[in-house]
Amino acid sequence: MLNTPPALIAVIGPVEPPLLTAWVCHYRWLGIERFLISFHFPEHVPDAQRHHLQAACRELGIVPAGTSTGPWHEHTNTQLRDALRHSAGPGWHLVADADEFQQYAVPLPEVIAQAERSGHRVVGGLMLDRVAATGRPTGWRPEAGLDHAYPLGGHLTHRLLHGDPRKIVLVRHDIALSSGNHRAPGHRPDPNRICAVHHFKWRSGVLDDLRRRVQHFSTGTWQEQSPAVRDEAGRLLSHVGRYGGAINTSDPRFAFRRVSLNRMPDDWAAEARGIITGWRPYTSTGQDRGE
């Protein structure tokens, strides 16, 4: 049985301070006590924005493990994440980006106990992309909350971007993780116990971030390991260009429906198992033009 909660490992970019506050509160509600956070700020981020976010972090009672600035190469996250994991030491690690809010069917100690009883050294998650009812990347008011601003959840990453929707959400300290926390080579999570990873990426400002990413990766200013991340950004930008700046939430492929952080989506176990076990890397064809 688990004696101490897992350490939370996160590399955080220039998100808005209210999102960081909501994120920390969410994971504290899950039982997390130890946060190992590193900030990384690309060159375009103003000093005032950087200082504001760092101050918000300290107001939450968390001292960042480190802060770096400069190009956001594809390997940057991996290097910073692995350094944090080394500092965290033995035990279970929970890994999450600042826009990822994990949701479990049972309390976190029981999730880990189930994994240990079954001999699994990782626990898997599946991304559930959260968007506004209009499909437009909009801002949100902290007093109303993320669920109110982004009530719809669907499979945008998987079915539009052709990205890997799988996540390793919990991992033993001695198990290596791939870039983006999508896989743990040599270890597979239990497909019958998949966490819902509510993905609040599609907020105000995300389109500018994606355009910047495409530009920097295309010119080599930011180093990439493969064109996958750039291609995913391009597919989203192409899609919203066709729909007046919005995500087409009525497209049945994406299965958007109203969801909440307070209740697991209906039939989630079967839905997640089907996607996790059936997912294969996307193979581009000559007909691929962004969707």
PDB file of C-alpha atoms in Angstrom:
ATOM      1  CA  MET A   1       0.000   0.000   0.000  1.00  0.00           C
ATOM      2  CA  LEU A   2       1.166   3.488  -0.799  1.00  0.00           C
ATOM      3  CA  ASN A   3       2.708   5.278   2.186  1.00  0.00           C
ATOM      4  CA  THR A   4       3.270   8.707   0.648  1.00  0.00           C
ATOM      5  CA  PRO A   5       1.600  10.478  -2.300  1.00  0.00           C
ATOM      6  CA  PRO A   6       3.545  10.603  -5.555  1.00  0.00           C
ATOM      7  CA  ALA A   7       5.669  13.616  -6.365  1.00  0.00           C
ATOM      8  CA  LEU A   8       4.187  15.723  -9.149  1.00  0.00           C
ATOM      9  CA  ILE A   9       6.654  16.452 -11.960  1.00  0.00           C
ATOM     10  CA  ALA A  10       5.966  19.326 -14.364  1.00  0.00           C
ATOM     11  CA  VAL A  11       7.750  21.588 -16.821  1.00  0.00           C
ATOM     12  CA  ILE A  12       5.672  24.746 -17.175  1.00  0.00           C
ATOM     13  CA  GLY A  13       5.760  27.464 -19.794  1.00  0.00           C
ATOM     14  CA  PRO A  14       4.196  30.949 -19.804  1.00  0.00           C
ATOM     15  CA  VAL A  15       0.653  30.020 -18.780  1.00  0.00           C
ATOM     16  CA  GLU A  16      -1.678  32.508 -17.121  1.00  0.00           C
ATOM     17  CA  PRO A  17      -1.352  32.555 -13.289  1.00  0.00           C
ATOM     18  CA  PRO A  18      -5.046  31.611 -12.743  1.00  0.00           C
ATOM     19  CA  LEU A  19      -4.468  28.400 -14.703  1.00  0.00           C
ATOM     20  CA  LEU A  20      -1.483  27.545 -12.508  1.00  0.00           C
ATOM     21  CA  THR A  21      -3.613  28.199  -9.415  1.00  0.00           C
ATOM     22  CA  ALA A  22      -6.454  25.993 -10.674  1.00  0.00           C
ATOM     23  CA  TRP A  23      -3.964  23.276 -11.620  1.00  0.00           C
ATOM     24  CA  VAL A  24      -2.266  23.236  -8.222  1.00  0.00           C
ATOM     25  CA  CYS A  25      -5.629  23.214  -6.433  1.00  0.00           C
ATOM     26  CA  HIS A  26      -6.821  20.318  -8.578  1.00  0.00           C
ATOM     27  CA  TYR A  27      -3.818  18.158  -7.792  1.00  0.00           C
ATOM     28  CA  ARG A  28      -3.855  19.062  -4.115  1.00  0.00           C
ATOM     29  CA  TRP A  29      -7.480  17.908  -4.106  1.00  0.00           C
ATOM     30  CA  LEU A  30      -6.253  14.597  -5.559  1.00  0.00           C
ATOM     31  CA  GLY A  31      -3.835  14.348  -2.624  1.00  0.00           C
ATOM     32  CA  ILE A  32      -0.571  15.638  -4.081  1.00  0.00           C
ATOM     33  CA  GLU A  33       1.668  17.268  -1.487  1.00  0.00           C
ATOM     34  CA  ARG A  34       5.015  17.592  -3.269  1.00  0.00           C
ATOM     35  CA  PHE A  35       5.323  19.655  -6.459  1.00  0.00           C
ATOM     36  CA  LEU A  36       8.579  19.624  -8.429  1.00  0.00           C
ATOM     37  CA  ILE A  37       8.198  22.357 -11.039  1.00  0.00           C
ATOM     38  CA  SER A  38      10.605  23.873 -13.517  1.00  0.00           C
ATOM     39  CA  PHE A  39       9.680  26.916 -15.560  1.00  0.00           C
ATOM     40  CA  HIS A  40      10.914  27.468 -19.092  1.00  0.00           C
ATOM     41  CA  PHE A  41      10.247  30.726 -20.920  1.00  0.00           C
ATOM     42  CA  PRO A  42      10.892  31.218 -24.650  1.00  0.00           C
ATOM     43  CA  GLU A  43      12.505  34.431 -25.830  1.00  0.00           C
ATOM     44  CA  HIS A  44       9.255  36.245 -26.663  1.00  0.00           C
ATOM     45  CA  VAL A  45       7.928  36.149 -23.086  1.00  0.00           C
ATOM     46  CA  PRO A  46       8.216  39.572 -21.359  1.00  0.00           C
ATOM     47  CA  ASP A  47      10.071  39.729 -18.065  1.00  0.00           C
ATOM     48  CA  ALA A  48       6.961  41.057 -16.295  1.00  0.00           C
ATOM     49  CA  GLN A  49       4.917  38.035 -17.367  1.00  0.00           C
ATOM     50  CA  ARG A  50       7.653  35.677 -16.205  1.00  0.00           C
ATOM     51  CA  HIS A  51       7.970  37.365 -12.795  1.00  0.00           C
ATOM     52  CA  HIS A  52       4.188  37.427 -12.330  1.00  0.00           C
ATOM     53  CA  LEU A  53       3.907  33.680 -12.871  1.00  0.00           C
ATOM     54  CA  GLN A  54       6.833  32.900 -10.600  1.00  0.00           C
ATOM     55  CA  ALA A  55       5.294  35.068  -7.882  1.00  0.00           C
ATOM     56  CA  ALA A  56       1.965  33.264  -8.261  1.00  0.00           C
ATOM     57  CA  CYS A  57       3.784  29.959  -7.833  1.00  0.00           C
ATOM     58  CA  ARG A  58       5.387  31.089  -4.599  1.00  0.00           C
ATOM     59  CA  GLU A  59       2.045  32.416  -3.331  1.00  0.00           C
ATOM     60  CA  LEU A  60       0.772  28.861  -3.717  1.00  0.00           C
ATOM     61  CA  GLY A  61       3.533  27.707  -1.395  1.00  0.00           C
ATOM     62  CA  ILE A  62       5.656  26.137  -4.133  1.00  0.00           C
ATOM     63  CA  VAL A  63       9.280  27.094  -4.728  1.00  0.00           C
ATOM     64  CA  PRO A  64      10.205  26.309  -8.344  1.00  0.00           C
ATOM     65  CA  ALA A  65      13.034  23.826  -8.706  1.00  0.00           C
ATOM     66  CA  GLY A  66      14.461  25.871 -11.562  1.00  0.00           C
ATOM     67  CA  THR A  67      13.824  28.497 -14.231  1.00  0.00           C
ATOM     68  CA  SER A  68      15.344  28.635 -17.693  1.00  0.00           C
ATOM     69  CA  THR A  69      14.880  30.815 -20.744  1.00  0.00           C
ATOM     70  CA  GLY A  70      15.624  30.497 -24.436  1.00  0.00           C
ATOM     71  CA  PRO A  71      14.507  28.410 -27.404  1.00  0.00           C
ATOM     72  CA  TRP A  72      11.946  25.710 -26.678  1.00  0.00           C
ATOM     73  CA  HIS A  73      13.647  22.858 -28.507  1.00  0.00           C
ATOM     74  CA  GLU A  74      11.727  19.611 -28.636  1.00  0.00           C
ATOM     75  CA  HIS A  75      14.258  18.031 -26.273  1.00  0.00           C
ATOM     76  CA  THR A  76      13.996  20.877 -23.730  1.00  0.00           C
ATOM     77  CA  ASN A  77      10.976  19.435 -21.917  1.00  0.00           C
ATOM     78  CA  THR A  78      12.498  15.974 -21.733  1.00  0.00           C
ATOM     79  CA  GLN A  79      15.770  17.177 -20.237  1.00  0.00           C
ATOM     80  CA  LEU A  80      14.086  19.372 -17.631  1.00  0.00           C
ATOM     81  CA  ARG A  81      11.530  16.664 -16.769  1.00  0.00           C
ATOM     82  CA  ASP A  82      14.194  14.008 -16.274  1.00  0.00           C
ATOM     83  CA  ALA A  83      16.204  16.310 -14.008  1.00  0.00           C
ATOM     84  CA  LEU A  84      13.109  16.834 -11.864  1.00  0.00           C
ATOM     85  CA  ARG A  85      12.463  13.089 -11.721  1.00  0.00           C
ATOM     86  CA  HIS A  86      16.021  12.515 -10.565  1.00  0.00           C
ATOM     87  CA  SER A  87      15.507  15.075  -7.790  1.00  0.00           C
ATOM     88  CA  ALA A  88      12.196  13.480  -6.791  1.00  0.00           C
ATOM     89  CA  GLY A  89      13.892  10.211  -5.905  1.00  0.00           C
ATOM     90  CA  PRO A  90      12.346   6.760  -5.344  1.00  0.00           C
ATOM     91  CA  GLY A  91       8.642   6.053  -5.459  1.00  0.00           C
ATOM     92  CA  TRP A  92       5.844   6.925  -7.836  1.00  0.00           C
ATOM     93  CA  HIS A  93       5.914  10.077  -9.954  1.00  0.00           C
ATOM     94  CA  LEU A  94       2.840  11.818 -11.334  1.00  0.00           C
ATOM     95  CA  VAL A  95       3.654  13.665 -14.575  1.00  0.00           C
ATOM     96  CA  ALA A  96       1.389  16.381 -15.959  1.00  0.00           C
ATOM     97  CA  ASP A  97       1.608  19.514 -18.065  1.00  0.00           C
ATOM     98  CA  ALA A  98       0.048  22.701 -16.720  1.00  0.00           C
ATOM     99  CA  ASP A  99      -2.971  22.342 -19.031  1.00  0.00           C
ATOM    100  CA  GLU A 100      -3.565  18.675 -18.113  1.00  0.00           C
ATOM    101  CA  PHE A 101      -6.013  17.899 -15.312  1.00  0.00           C
ATOM    102  CA  GLN A 102      -6.069  14.181 -14.554  1.00  0.00           C
ATOM    103  CA  GLN A 103      -9.290  12.492 -13.475  1.00  0.00           C
ATOM    104  CA  TYR A 104      -9.450   9.041 -11.882  1.00  0.00           C
ATOM    105  CA  ALA A 105     -12.300   6.625 -11.247  1.00  0.00           C
ATOM    106  CA  VAL A 106     -11.024   5.927  -7.707  1.00  0.00           C
ATOM    107  CA  PRO A 107      -8.852   7.880  -5.255  1.00  0.00           C
ATOM    108  CA  LEU A 108      -5.213   8.234  -6.220  1.00  0.00           C
ATOM    109  CA  PRO A 109      -3.863   5.932  -3.449  1.00  0.00           C
ATOM    110  CA  GLU A 110      -6.136   3.160  -4.737  1.00  0.00           C
ATOM    111  CA  VAL A 111      -5.020   3.785  -8.342  1.00  0.00           C
ATOM    112  CA  ILE A 112      -1.432   3.158  -7.320  1.00  0.00           C
ATOM    113  CA  ALA A 113      -2.346   0.216  -5.092  1.00  0.00           C
ATOM    114  CA  GLN A 114      -4.181  -1.408  -8.018  1.00  0.00           C
ATOM    115  CA  ALA A 115      -1.136  -0.932 -10.248  1.00  0.00           C
ATOM    116  CA  GLU A 116       1.183  -2.474  -7.671  1.00  0.00           C
ATOM    117  CA  ARG A 117      -1.111  -5.451  -7.073  1.00  0.00           C
ATOM    118  CA  SER A 118      -1.273  -6.161 -10.809  1.00  0.00           C
ATOM    119  CA  GLY A 119       2.463  -5.713 -11.343  1.00  0.00           C
ATOM    120  CA  HIS A 120       2.155  -2.591 -13.497  1.00  0.00           C
ATOM    121  CA  ARG A 121       4.895   0.015 -13.106  1.00  0.00           C
ATOM    122  CA  VAL A 122       3.021   2.678 -15.074  1.00  0.00           C
ATOM    123  CA  VAL A 123      -0.546   3.984 -15.189  1.00  0.00           C
ATOM    124  CA  GLY A 124      -1.950   5.262 -18.461  1.00  0.00           C
ATOM    125  CA  GLY A 125      -4.167   8.160 -19.416  1.00  0.00           C
ATOM    126  CA  LEU A 126      -6.031   9.335 -22.507  1.00  0.00           C
ATOM    127  CA  MET A 127      -6.299  12.958 -23.529  1.00  0.00           C
ATOM    128  CA  LEU A 128      -9.782  14.474 -23.531  1.00  0.00           C
ATOM    129  CA  ASP A 129      -9.545  17.829 -25.290  1.00  0.00           C
ATOM    130  CA  ARG A 130     -11.649  20.550 -23.651  1.00  0.00           C
ATOM    131  CA  VAL A 131     -13.073  23.381 -25.760  1.00  0.00           C
ATOM    132  CA  ALA A 132     -15.580  26.221 -25.480  1.00  0.00           C
ATOM    133  CA  ALA A 133     -19.153  25.596 -26.609  1.00  0.00           C
ATOM    134  CA  THR A 134     -18.493  27.771 -29.672  1.00  0.00           C
ATOM    135  CA  GLY A 135     -15.287  25.902 -30.522  1.00  0.00           C
ATOM    136  CA  ARG A 136     -13.345  29.179 -30.392  1.00  0.00           C
ATOM    137  CA  PRO A 137     -10.159  29.444 -28.324  1.00  0.00           C
ATOM    138  CA  THR A 138     -11.395  31.895 -25.708  1.00  0.00           C
ATOM    139  CA  GLY A 139     -10.333  33.220 -22.346  1.00  0.00           C
ATOM    140  CA  TRP A 140     -11.886  32.176 -19.051  1.00  0.00           C
ATOM    141  CA  ARG A 141     -12.819  33.742 -15.733  1.00  0.00           C
ATOM    142  CA  PRO A 142     -11.321  32.075 -12.653  1.00  0.00           C
ATOM    143  CA  GLU A 143     -14.449  32.743 -10.606  1.00  0.00           C
ATOM    144  CA  ALA A 144     -16.525  30.728 -13.089  1.00  0.00           C
ATOM    145  CA  GLY A 145     -13.962  27.966 -13.582  1.00  0.00           C
ATOM    146  CA  LEU A 146     -12.589  25.873 -16.409  1.00  0.00           C
ATOM    147  CA  ASP A 147     -15.576  23.544 -16.640  1.00  0.00           C
ATOM    148  CA  HIS A 148     -17.852  26.506 -17.325  1.00  0.00           C
ATOM    149  CA  ALA A 149     -15.575  28.066 -19.947  1.00  0.00           C
ATOM    150  CA  TYR A 150     -14.707  24.810 -21.737  1.00  0.00           C
ATOM    151  CA  PRO A 151     -17.682  22.483 -21.204  1.00  0.00           C
ATOM    152  CA  LEU A 152     -17.070  20.173 -24.174  1.00  0.00           C
ATOM    153  CA  GLY A 153     -14.651  17.251 -24.186  1.00  0.00           C
ATOM    154  CA  GLY A 154     -13.653  15.241 -27.241  1.00  0.00           C
ATOM    155  CA  HIS A 155     -10.872  13.534 -29.161  1.00  0.00           C
ATOM    156  CA  LEU A 156      -9.306  16.381 -31.104  1.00  0.00           C
ATOM    157  CA  THR A 157      -5.673  15.345 -30.612  1.00  0.00           C
ATOM    158  CA  HIS A 158      -6.328  11.823 -31.825  1.00  0.00           C
ATOM    159  CA  ARG A 159      -8.780  12.373 -34.662  1.00  0.00           C
ATOM    160  CA  LEU A 160      -7.861  15.771 -36.115  1.00  0.00           C
ATOM    161  CA  LEU A 161      -4.222  16.389 -35.257  1.00  0.00           C
ATOM    162  CA  HIS A 162      -3.263  12.719 -35.683  1.00  0.00           C
ATOM    163  CA  GLY A 163      -1.237  13.058 -32.509  1.00  0.00           C
ATOM    164  CA  ASP A 164      -0.621  10.427 -29.865  1.00  0.00           C
ATOM    165  CA  PRO A 165      -3.479  10.787 -27.350  1.00  0.00           C
ATOM    166  CA  ARG A 166      -1.920   8.375 -24.867  1.00  0.00           C
ATOM    167  CA  LYS A 167      -0.235   9.607 -21.719  1.00  0.00           C
ATOM    168  CA  ILE A 168       1.730   7.983 -18.947  1.00  0.00           C
ATOM    169  CA  VAL A 169       0.265   9.690 -15.894  1.00  0.00           C
ATOM    170  CA  LEU A 170       1.916   7.738 -13.094  1.00  0.00           C
ATOM    171  CA  VAL A 171       5.274   6.001 -13.279  1.00  0.00           C
ATOM    172  CA  ARG A 172       7.739   4.353 -10.943  1.00  0.00           C
ATOM    173  CA  HIS A 173      10.928   6.336 -10.466  1.00  0.00           C
ATOM    174  CA  ASP A 174      13.153   3.843 -12.297  1.00  0.00           C
ATOM    175  CA  ILE A 175      11.057   3.669 -15.497  1.00  0.00           C
ATOM    176  CA  ALA A 176      12.109   5.938 -18.378  1.00  0.00           C
ATOM    177  CA  LEU A 177       9.555   8.049 -20.240  1.00  0.00           C
ATOM    178  CA  SER A 178       9.518   9.086 -23.885  1.00  0.00           C
ATOM    179  CA  SER A 179       9.186  12.678 -25.060  1.00  0.00           C
ATOM    180  CA  GLY A 180       5.817  14.160 -24.172  1.00  0.00           C
ATOM    181  CA  ASN A 181       5.127  11.447 -21.572  1.00  0.00           C
ATOM    182  CA  HIS A 182       3.295   9.408 -24.210  1.00  0.00           C
ATOM    183  CA  ARG A 183       5.064   6.100 -23.627  1.00  0.00           C
ATOM    184  CA  ALA A 184       7.285   4.198 -21.212  1.00  0.00           C
ATOM    185  CA  PRO A 185       9.338   1.938 -23.510  1.00  0.00           C
ATOM    186  CA  GLY A 186       9.002  -1.692 -22.429  1.00  0.00           C
ATOM    187  CA  HIS A 187       6.021  -1.026 -20.167  1.00  0.00           C
ATOM    188  CA  ARG A 188       2.325  -0.920 -20.997  1.00  0.00           C
ATOM    189  CA  PRO A 189      -0.382   0.435 -18.715  1.00  0.00           C
ATOM    190  CA  ASP A 190      -3.475  -1.550 -17.834  1.00  0.00           C
ATOM    191  CA  PRO A 191      -5.947  -0.726 -20.668  1.00  0.00           C
ATOM    192  CA  ASN A 192      -8.877  -1.315 -18.316  1.00  0.00           C
ATOM    193  CA  ARG A 193      -7.819   1.450 -15.932  1.00  0.00           C
ATOM    194  CA  ILE A 194      -7.165   4.523 -18.060  1.00  0.00           C
ATOM    195  CA  CYS A 195      -7.219   7.984 -16.518  1.00  0.00           C
ATOM    196  CA  ALA A 196      -9.051  10.840 -18.267  1.00  0.00           C
ATOM    197  CA  VAL A 197      -6.583  13.669 -18.972  1.00  0.00           C
ATOM    198  CA  HIS A 198      -8.686  16.802 -19.404  1.00  0.00           C
ATOM    199  CA  HIS A 199      -6.636  18.873 -21.822  1.00  0.00           C
ATOM    200  CA  PHE A 200      -7.299  22.618 -21.474  1.00  0.00           C
ATOM    201  CA  LYS A 201      -4.933  23.662 -24.241  1.00  0.00           C
ATOM    202  CA  TRP A 202      -7.478  25.335 -26.509  1.00  0.00           C
ATOM    203  CA  ARG A 203      -7.630  28.655 -24.680  1.00  0.00           C
ATOM    204  CA  SER A 204      -7.108  32.238 -25.804  1.00  0.00           C
ATOM    205  CA  GLY A 205      -3.663  32.704 -27.339  1.00  0.00           C
ATOM    206  CA  VAL A 206      -3.143  29.103 -28.416  1.00  0.00           C
ATOM    207  CA  LEU A 207      -3.343  29.907 -32.135  1.00  0.00           C
ATOM    208  CA  ASP A 208      -0.520  32.447 -31.845  1.00  0.00           C
ATOM    209  CA  ASP A 209       1.504  29.868 -29.928  1.00  0.00           C
ATOM    210  CA  LEU A 210       0.952  27.288 -32.665  1.00  0.00           C
ATOM    211  CA  ARG A 211       1.922  29.740 -35.415  1.00  0.00           C
ATOM    212  CA  ARG A 212       5.080  30.610 -33.491  1.00  0.00           C
ATOM    213  CA  ARG A 213       5.876  26.918 -33.056  1.00  0.00           C
ATOM    214  CA  VAL A 214       5.482  26.218 -36.771  1.00  0.00           C
ATOM    215  CA  GLN A 215       7.690  29.185 -37.657  1.00  0.00           C
ATOM    216  CA  HIS A 216      10.474  28.332 -35.222  1.00  0.00           C
ATOM    217  CA  PHE A 217      10.545  24.630 -36.052  1.00  0.00           C
ATOM    218  CA  SER A 218      10.363  25.320 -39.793  1.00  0.00           C
ATOM    219  CA  THR A 219      13.321  27.722 -39.690  1.00  0.00           C
ATOM    220  CA  GLY A 220      15.370  25.627 -37.293  1.00  0.00           C
ATOM    221  CA  THR A 221      15.312  28.289 -34.569  1.00  0.00           C
ATOM    222  CA  TRP A 222      13.824  25.589 -32.357  1.00  0.00           C
ATOM    223  CA  GLN A 223      15.235  22.104 -32.882  1.00  0.00           C
ATOM    224  CA  GLU A 224      12.820  19.258 -33.527  1.00  0.00           C
ATOM    225  CA  GLN A 225      13.324  15.507 -33.326  1.00  0.00           C
ATOM    226  CA  SER A 226      10.700  14.839 -36.004  1.00  0.00           C
ATOM    227  CA  PRO A 227       8.174  16.993 -37.899  1.00  0.00           C
ATOM    228  CA  ALA A 228       5.273  15.472 -35.919  1.00  0.00           C
ATOM    229  CA  VAL A 229       4.708  18.360 -33.500  1.00  0.00           C
ATOM    230  CA  ARG A 230       4.915  20.945 -36.280  1.00  0.00           C
ATOM    231  CA  ASP A 231       2.550  18.916 -38.460  1.00  0.00           C
ATOM    232  CA  GLU A 232      -0.001  18.639 -35.649  1.00  0.00           C
ATOM    233  CA  ALA A 233       0.059  22.417 -35.160  1.00  0.00           C
ATOM    234  CA  GLY A 234      -0.375  22.918 -38.890  1.00  0.00           C
ATOM    235  CA  ARG A 235      -3.409  20.632 -38.990  1.00  0.00           C
ATOM    236  CA  LEU A 236      -5.130  22.574 -36.227  1.00  0.00           C
ATOM    237  CA  LEU A 237      -4.384  25.930 -37.865  1.00  0.00           C
ATOM    238  CA  SER A 238      -5.640  24.617 -41.197  1.00  0.00           C
ATOM    239  CA  HIS A 239      -8.834  23.332 -39.589  1.00  0.00           C
ATOM    240  CA  VAL A 240      -9.739  26.557 -37.764  1.00  0.00           C
ATOM    241  CA  GLY A 241      -8.933  28.478 -40.942  1.00  0.00           C
ATOM    242  CA  ARG A 242     -11.738  26.595 -42.659  1.00  0.00           C
ATOM    243  CA  TYR A 243     -14.192  27.196 -39.809  1.00  0.00           C
ATOM    244  CA  GLY A 244     -13.753  30.905 -39.165  1.00  0.00           C
ATOM    245  CA  GLY A 245     -11.218  30.558 -36.365  1.00  0.00           C
ATOM    246  CA  ALA A 246     -13.143  27.851 -34.494  1.00  0.00           C
ATOM    247  CA  ILE A 247     -12.944  24.110 -33.962  1.00  0.00           C
ATOM    248  CA  ASN A 248     -15.876  22.328 -35.580  1.00  0.00           C
ATOM    249  CA  THR A 249     -17.416  20.819 -32.455  1.00  0.00           C
ATOM    250  CA  SER A 250     -20.306  19.291 -34.438  1.00  0.00           C
ATOM    251  CA  ASP A 251     -18.005  16.952 -36.382  1.00  0.00           C
ATOM    252  CA  PRO A 252     -18.968  13.466 -35.125  1.00  0.00           C
ATOM    253  CA  ARG A 253     -15.387  12.219 -35.483  1.00  0.00           C
ATOM    254  CA  PHE A 254     -14.355  14.256 -32.458  1.00  0.00           C
ATOM    255  CA  ALA A 255     -17.192  12.991 -30.201  1.00  0.00           C
ATOM    256  CA  PHE A 256     -17.519  16.292 -28.341  1.00  0.00           C
ATOM    257  CA  ARG A 257     -19.996  16.207 -25.447  1.00  0.00           C
ATOM    258  CA  ARG A 258     -20.442  17.956 -22.128  1.00  0.00           C
ATOM    259  CA  VAL A 259     -18.059  16.694 -19.474  1.00  0.00           C
ATOM    260  CA  SER A 260     -16.857  17.804 -16.055  1.00  0.00           C
ATOM    261  CA  LEU A 261     -13.882  17.468 -13.748  1.00  0.00           C
ATOM    262  CA  ASN A 262     -16.323  16.395 -11.054  1.00  0.00           C
ATOM    263  CA  ARG A 263     -17.550  13.237 -12.774  1.00  0.00           C
ATOM    264  CA  MET A 264     -15.927  10.687 -15.064  1.00  0.00           C
ATOM    265  CA  PRO A 265     -17.458  10.704 -18.562  1.00  0.00           C
ATOM    266  CA  ASP A 266     -20.118   8.065 -19.127  1.00  0.00           C
ATOM    267  CA  ASP A 267     -18.709   4.759 -20.418  1.00  0.00           C
ATOM    268  CA  TRP A 268     -15.185   6.150 -20.129  1.00  0.00           C
ATOM    269  CA  ALA A 269     -13.536   2.806 -19.338  1.00  0.00           C
ATOM    270  CA  ALA A 270     -14.795   1.162 -22.534  1.00  0.00           C
ATOM    271  CA  GLU A 271     -14.216   4.260 -24.666  1.00  0.00           C
ATOM    272  CA  ALA A 272     -10.661   4.743 -23.428  1.00  0.00           C
ATOM    273  CA  ARG A 273      -9.803   1.056 -23.727  1.00  0.00           C
ATOM    274  CA  GLY A 274     -10.955   1.018 -27.357  1.00  0.00           C
ATOM    275  CA  ILE A 275      -8.833   4.021 -28.301  1.00  0.00           C
ATOM    276  CA  ILE A 276      -5.757   2.982 -26.329  1.00  0.00           C
ATOM    277  CA  THR A 277      -5.669  -0.554 -27.700  1.00  0.00           C
ATOM    278  CA  GLY A 278      -6.523   0.452 -31.263  1.00  0.00           C
ATOM    279  CA  TRP A 279      -4.249   3.474 -31.631  1.00  0.00           C
ATOM    280  CA  ARG A 280      -1.472   3.319 -34.203  1.00  0.00           C
ATOM    281  CA  PRO A 281       0.945   6.060 -35.351  1.00  0.00           C
ATOM    282  CA  TYR A 282      -0.499   8.151 -38.161  1.00  0.00           C
ATOM    283  CA  THR A 283       0.787   7.491 -41.654  1.00  0.00           C
ATOM    284  CA  SER A 284       0.532  10.472 -43.993  1.00  0.00           C
ATOM    285  CA  THR A 285      -0.897  10.012 -47.482  1.00  0.00           C
ATOM    286  CA  GLY A 286      -0.901  12.173 -50.572  1.00  0.00           C
ATOM    287  CA  GLN A 287      -4.491  13.129 -49.740  1.00  0.00           C
ATOM    288  CA  ASP A 288      -3.614  14.491 -46.318  1.00  0.00           C
ATOM    289  CA  ARG A 289      -4.283  18.218 -46.309  1.00  0.00           C
ATOM    290  CA  GLY A 290      -4.705  18.880 -42.618  1.00  0.00           C
ATOM    291  CA  GLU A 291      -7.638  16.638 -41.702  1.00  0.00           C
TER     292      GLU A 291
END
